[in-house]
C-alpha cells in the first residue's frame, strides 16, 4: 500500500511539474503578444543587432553569447570534474579523497552570487592588470568563474553512481591483476559513457540558465565577441537587464521571446539527459 501511494504521489508530482512548464511557456507566449503582432519586430528576432530605438530586436548575439559562455565553462568544468572523480575514487589517498569530496559538496551549496563577487574582486583585476585582458569583465572571466561553479555539478553525480559500480567490479578486476586506477579508467568509466554525457547536458542546462555570474562578469555587450577578452551578453543576463529598465515597450515584449528560447534550451538539455540515463 505504501509503495502504491508513493508511486502515485511521485507520478502526480511529475505531472504537475510538466504542466507547470507547459503553462509557463504559454504564459510567455501570451505576454509577448505585442511582439508577435508586429511583423517587422518579429522578423528582426533572428538578427544580431539589438537596438530597440531603431526597431531592431535581434537575439542572435545573445543566443550565441549563451552558447559561447556555456561552452567555455564546460570546457573547464568537465575535465576538472573528471579529475576530481578520479582522485576521489582511485588516485588520491583516502583522507585527501574524503576531504575533496566534502569540499565539492560545500562548493555545490555556495550561492552563485558569492562566486561572482569573489571573481569581481580577485579575478577581474588580475585579468585586467596582470594578464592584460581588456577591462577584465569579459567572456573569459565569466567562463572561468562559471566553470569553477559547475565542477561539483559534474563531479558529485558521477562519484555517487561510479563509486558503487566500481566497487562491484573490484573482485573480478583484482583477480585479473588490474589496479584500481586502471579499473576506473578502462572499465568503469567506459561502461558509463551515457551517464557522463547526461551529466554534461545537465551542466550545460545550468550554465545556460545562470544569471548572476554572466550579469556581473561578462561585460553585457550585446554583440558577438571576437576573442575571450571581449565582453558578451547571454540570454539570462539580457532578460535581467531588460526587466530592470523597461516594462511596456516592444523591447519588453522581446524579453518573453528570450525567456521562451532559454526555457526551451534548458528543458531540452534535461530531457536529453533523462533519455540518456534511461
Short mmCIF file of N, CA, C and O in Angstrom, two decimals, residues 78-151:
data_model
loop_
_atom_site.label_atom_id
_atom_site.label_comp_id
_atom_site.label_asym_id
_atom_site.label_seq_id
_atom_site.Cartn_x
_atom_site.Cartn_y
_atom_site.Cartn_z
N UNK A 78 34.10 20.20 -17.09
CA UNK A 78 34.01 18.76 -17.31
C UNK A 78 35.34 18.04 -17.07
O UNK A 78 35.39 17.05 -16.34
N UNK A 79 36.46 18.51 -17.65
CA UNK A 79 37.75 17.85 -17.34
C UNK A 79 38.10 17.94 -15.85
O UNK A 79 38.58 16.95 -15.28
N UNK A 80 37.88 19.10 -15.22
CA UNK A 80 38.18 19.23 -13.80
C UNK A 80 37.30 18.29 -12.97
O UNK A 80 37.75 17.68 -11.99
N UNK A 81 36.03 18.18 -13.38
CA UNK A 81 35.13 17.27 -12.67
C UNK A 81 35.58 15.82 -12.78
O UNK A 81 35.56 15.08 -11.79
N UNK A 82 36.02 15.42 -13.97
CA UNK A 82 36.51 14.05 -14.16
C UNK A 82 37.78 13.81 -13.35
O UNK A 82 37.97 12.72 -12.78
N UNK A 83 38.66 14.80 -13.30
CA UNK A 83 39.87 14.66 -12.49
C UNK A 83 39.52 14.50 -11.01
O UNK A 83 40.15 13.71 -10.29
N UNK A 84 38.52 15.25 -10.56
CA UNK A 84 38.08 15.10 -9.17
C UNK A 84 37.52 13.71 -8.92
O UNK A 84 37.77 13.10 -7.86
N UNK A 85 36.77 13.18 -9.88
CA UNK A 85 36.23 11.82 -9.75
C UNK A 85 37.36 10.81 -9.65
O UNK A 85 37.35 9.91 -8.80
N UNK A 86 38.36 10.93 -10.52
CA UNK A 86 39.50 10.01 -10.50
C UNK A 86 40.25 10.11 -9.17
O UNK A 86 40.67 9.09 -8.61
N UNK A 87 40.42 11.32 -8.68
CA UNK A 87 41.16 11.49 -7.42
C UNK A 87 40.39 10.88 -6.25
O UNK A 87 40.98 10.20 -5.40
N UNK A 88 39.09 11.13 -6.20
CA UNK A 88 38.28 10.65 -5.08
C UNK A 88 38.16 9.13 -5.09
O UNK A 88 38.26 8.47 -4.06
N UNK A 89 37.99 8.53 -6.28
CA UNK A 89 37.70 7.10 -6.37
C UNK A 89 38.93 6.22 -6.55
O UNK A 89 38.86 5.02 -6.25
N UNK A 90 40.04 6.78 -7.02
CA UNK A 90 41.15 5.88 -7.35
C UNK A 90 42.53 6.42 -7.03
O UNK A 90 43.37 5.70 -6.50
N UNK A 91 42.79 7.67 -7.34
CA UNK A 91 44.17 8.15 -7.32
C UNK A 91 44.61 8.75 -5.99
O UNK A 91 45.79 8.70 -5.65
N UNK A 92 43.69 9.35 -5.25
CA UNK A 92 44.08 10.08 -4.05
C UNK A 92 44.11 9.22 -2.81
O UNK A 92 43.39 8.21 -2.71
N UNK A 93 44.93 9.60 -1.83
CA UNK A 93 44.88 8.96 -0.51
C UNK A 93 43.48 9.10 0.09
O UNK A 93 42.78 10.08 -0.20
N UNK A 94 43.10 8.15 0.91
CA UNK A 94 41.73 8.13 1.43
C UNK A 94 41.35 9.43 2.14
O UNK A 94 40.26 9.97 1.93
N UNK A 95 42.27 9.94 2.97
CA UNK A 95 41.96 11.15 3.73
C UNK A 95 41.76 12.34 2.80
O UNK A 95 40.78 13.10 2.92
N UNK A 96 42.65 12.53 1.83
CA UNK A 96 42.53 13.65 0.90
C UNK A 96 41.34 13.47 -0.02
O UNK A 96 40.68 14.46 -0.40
N UNK A 97 41.03 12.23 -0.39
CA UNK A 97 39.86 11.98 -1.24
C UNK A 97 38.57 12.37 -0.52
O UNK A 97 37.68 13.01 -1.11
N UNK A 98 38.46 12.01 0.76
CA UNK A 98 37.28 12.39 1.54
C UNK A 98 37.20 13.90 1.71
O UNK A 98 36.12 14.49 1.67
N UNK A 99 38.37 14.53 1.90
CA UNK A 99 38.39 15.99 2.05
C UNK A 99 37.92 16.67 0.77
O UNK A 99 37.12 17.61 0.80
N UNK A 100 38.40 16.19 -0.39
CA UNK A 100 37.98 16.77 -1.66
C UNK A 100 36.49 16.59 -1.87
O UNK A 100 35.81 17.50 -2.36
N UNK A 101 35.97 15.42 -1.50
CA UNK A 101 34.53 15.19 -1.66
C UNK A 101 33.72 16.16 -0.81
O UNK A 101 32.69 16.68 -1.25
N UNK A 102 34.19 16.43 0.41
CA UNK A 102 33.50 17.39 1.26
C UNK A 102 33.59 18.81 0.71
O UNK A 102 32.63 19.59 0.79
N UNK A 103 34.75 19.15 0.13
CA UNK A 103 34.90 20.47 -0.48
C UNK A 103 33.95 20.63 -1.66
O UNK A 103 33.32 21.69 -1.84
N UNK A 104 33.83 19.59 -2.48
CA UNK A 104 32.90 19.64 -3.61
C UNK A 104 31.46 19.80 -3.13
O UNK A 104 30.68 20.56 -3.72
N UNK A 105 31.10 19.10 -2.08
CA UNK A 105 29.76 19.25 -1.52
C UNK A 105 29.52 20.66 -1.01
O UNK A 105 28.43 21.23 -1.20
N UNK A 106 30.54 21.23 -0.37
CA UNK A 106 30.43 22.60 0.11
C UNK A 106 30.30 23.58 -1.06
O UNK A 106 29.47 24.50 -1.02
N UNK A 107 31.09 23.37 -2.11
CA UNK A 107 31.03 24.25 -3.28
C UNK A 107 29.65 24.21 -3.93
O UNK A 107 29.16 25.23 -4.44
N UNK A 108 29.02 23.04 -3.92
CA UNK A 108 27.70 22.92 -4.54
C UNK A 108 26.65 23.75 -3.80
O UNK A 108 25.64 24.15 -4.40
N UNK A 109 26.89 24.01 -2.52
CA UNK A 109 25.92 24.79 -1.75
C UNK A 109 26.21 26.27 -1.69
O UNK A 109 25.42 27.03 -1.12
N UNK A 110 27.31 26.72 -2.27
CA UNK A 110 27.65 28.14 -2.25
C UNK A 110 26.78 28.89 -3.26
O UNK A 110 26.70 28.48 -4.42
N UNK A 111 26.12 29.97 -2.87
CA UNK A 111 25.30 30.73 -3.82
C UNK A 111 26.11 31.28 -4.98
O UNK A 111 27.30 31.61 -4.84
N UNK A 112 25.47 31.38 -6.12
CA UNK A 112 26.14 31.87 -7.32
C UNK A 112 26.71 33.27 -7.13
O UNK A 112 27.79 33.59 -7.63
N UNK A 113 25.99 34.10 -6.39
CA UNK A 113 26.43 35.48 -6.21
C UNK A 113 27.77 35.55 -5.47
O UNK A 113 28.56 36.49 -5.67
N UNK A 114 28.05 34.56 -4.62
CA UNK A 114 29.33 34.55 -3.91
C UNK A 114 30.47 34.32 -4.89
O UNK A 114 31.50 35.00 -4.84
N UNK A 115 30.30 33.35 -5.80
CA UNK A 115 31.31 33.14 -6.84
C UNK A 115 31.53 34.42 -7.63
O UNK A 115 32.67 34.80 -7.93
N UNK A 116 30.44 35.09 -7.98
CA UNK A 116 30.54 36.29 -8.80
C UNK A 116 31.26 37.42 -8.06
O UNK A 116 32.13 38.09 -8.63
N UNK A 117 30.92 37.64 -6.79
CA UNK A 117 31.56 38.70 -6.02
C UNK A 117 33.05 38.45 -5.84
O UNK A 117 33.88 39.36 -5.97
N UNK A 118 33.41 37.20 -5.53
CA UNK A 118 34.83 36.87 -5.37
C UNK A 118 35.58 37.12 -6.68
O UNK A 118 36.70 37.66 -6.70
N UNK A 119 34.97 36.74 -7.80
CA UNK A 119 35.61 36.94 -9.10
C UNK A 119 35.75 38.43 -9.42
O UNK A 119 36.75 38.86 -10.01
N UNK A 120 34.74 39.23 -9.06
CA UNK A 120 34.81 40.68 -9.31
C UNK A 120 36.00 41.30 -8.56
O UNK A 120 36.69 42.18 -9.09
N UNK A 121 36.25 40.84 -7.33
CA UNK A 121 37.29 41.43 -6.52
C UNK A 121 38.67 40.84 -6.76
O UNK A 121 39.69 41.51 -6.54
N UNK A 122 38.74 39.59 -7.23
CA UNK A 122 40.03 38.94 -7.39
C UNK A 122 40.38 38.65 -8.85
O UNK A 122 41.46 39.00 -9.32
N UNK A 123 39.48 37.98 -9.56
CA UNK A 123 39.79 37.54 -10.93
C UNK A 123 39.82 38.69 -11.91
O UNK A 123 40.75 38.81 -12.72
N UNK A 124 38.80 39.54 -11.88
CA UNK A 124 38.71 40.63 -12.86
C UNK A 124 39.91 41.58 -12.76
O UNK A 124 40.51 41.91 -13.80
N UNK A 125 40.31 42.05 -11.57
CA UNK A 125 41.51 42.91 -11.51
C UNK A 125 42.77 42.21 -12.00
O UNK A 125 43.62 42.85 -12.64
N UNK A 126 42.89 40.91 -11.70
CA UNK A 126 44.08 40.19 -12.18
C UNK A 126 44.08 40.09 -13.70
O UNK A 126 45.11 40.29 -14.34
N UNK A 127 42.93 39.78 -14.30
CA UNK A 127 42.85 39.70 -15.76
C UNK A 127 43.15 41.05 -16.40
O UNK A 127 43.84 41.13 -17.43
N UNK A 128 42.65 42.12 -15.78
CA UNK A 128 42.84 43.46 -16.35
C UNK A 128 44.26 43.98 -16.16
O UNK A 128 44.87 44.48 -17.11
N UNK A 129 44.79 43.86 -14.96
CA UNK A 129 46.07 44.50 -14.64
C UNK A 129 47.28 43.62 -14.92
O UNK A 129 48.33 44.12 -15.34
N UNK A 130 47.17 42.31 -14.69
CA UNK A 130 48.31 41.42 -14.84
C UNK A 130 48.31 40.66 -16.16
O UNK A 130 49.35 40.50 -16.79
N UNK A 131 47.14 40.19 -16.57
CA UNK A 131 47.06 39.39 -17.79
C UNK A 131 46.77 40.24 -19.03
O UNK A 131 46.87 39.74 -20.16
N UNK A 132 46.38 41.50 -18.84
CA UNK A 132 46.12 42.38 -19.97
C UNK A 132 44.89 42.01 -20.76
O UNK A 132 44.84 42.22 -21.98
N UNK A 133 43.88 41.47 -20.09
CA UNK A 133 42.65 41.05 -20.78
C UNK A 133 41.65 42.20 -20.73
O UNK A 133 40.72 42.23 -19.93
N UNK A 134 41.84 43.17 -21.60
CA UNK A 134 40.90 44.29 -21.74
C UNK A 134 40.56 44.93 -20.41
O UNK A 134 41.43 45.21 -19.58
N UNK A 135 39.25 45.12 -20.19
CA UNK A 135 38.80 45.73 -18.94
C UNK A 135 38.54 44.69 -17.86
O UNK A 135 38.14 45.03 -16.74
N UNK A 136 38.77 43.42 -18.17
CA UNK A 136 38.60 42.36 -17.18
C UNK A 136 37.24 41.70 -17.23
O UNK A 136 37.13 40.49 -17.10
N UNK A 137 36.19 42.49 -17.38
CA UNK A 137 34.84 41.94 -17.50
C UNK A 137 34.69 41.40 -18.91
O UNK A 137 34.55 42.16 -19.88
N UNK A 138 34.68 40.09 -19.05
CA UNK A 138 34.81 39.51 -20.37
C UNK A 138 34.23 38.10 -20.41
O UNK A 138 33.85 37.52 -19.39
N UNK A 139 34.18 37.55 -21.62
CA UNK A 139 33.82 36.16 -21.83
C UNK A 139 34.72 35.24 -21.02
O UNK A 139 34.25 34.28 -20.40
N UNK A 140 36.02 35.54 -20.97
CA UNK A 140 36.96 34.69 -20.24
C UNK A 140 36.68 34.70 -18.75
O UNK A 140 36.66 33.64 -18.10
N UNK A 141 36.46 35.87 -18.16
CA UNK A 141 36.20 35.96 -16.72
C UNK A 141 34.94 35.20 -16.34
O UNK A 141 34.92 34.45 -15.35
N UNK A 142 33.90 35.38 -17.12
CA UNK A 142 32.64 34.68 -16.82
C UNK A 142 32.79 33.18 -17.02
O UNK A 142 32.25 32.38 -16.24
N UNK A 143 33.53 32.75 -18.04
CA UNK A 143 33.71 31.32 -18.31
C UNK A 143 34.50 30.64 -17.19
O UNK A 143 34.14 29.54 -16.74
N UNK A 144 35.56 31.29 -16.72
CA UNK A 144 36.37 30.71 -15.65
C UNK A 144 35.55 30.56 -14.36
O UNK A 144 35.60 29.52 -13.69
N UNK A 145 34.79 31.59 -14.02
CA UNK A 145 34.01 31.55 -12.79
C UNK A 145 32.87 30.54 -12.89
O UNK A 145 32.64 29.75 -11.96
N UNK A 146 32.16 30.57 -14.01
CA UNK A 146 31.06 29.62 -14.20
C UNK A 146 31.57 28.19 -14.26
O UNK A 146 30.95 27.26 -13.73
N UNK A 147 32.72 27.99 -14.90
CA UNK A 147 33.30 26.66 -14.97
C UNK A 147 33.65 26.12 -13.59
O UNK A 147 33.40 24.94 -13.29
N UNK A 148 34.22 26.98 -12.73
CA UNK A 148 34.54 26.55 -11.37
C UNK A 148 33.27 26.20 -10.60
O UNK A 148 33.23 25.20 -9.87
N UNK A 149 32.21 26.98 -10.79
CA UNK A 149 30.96 26.70 -10.09
C UNK A 149 30.35 25.37 -10.53
O UNK A 149 29.67 24.69 -9.76
N UNK A 150 30.58 24.98 -11.80
CA UNK A 150 29.96 23.77 -12.35
C UNK A 150 30.72 22.49 -12.02
O UNK A 150 30.21 21.41 -12.29
N UNK A 151 31.93 22.61 -11.47
CA UNK A 151 32.71 21.40 -11.17
C UNK A 151 31.94 20.44 -10.26
O UNK A 151 31.89 19.23 -10.54
#
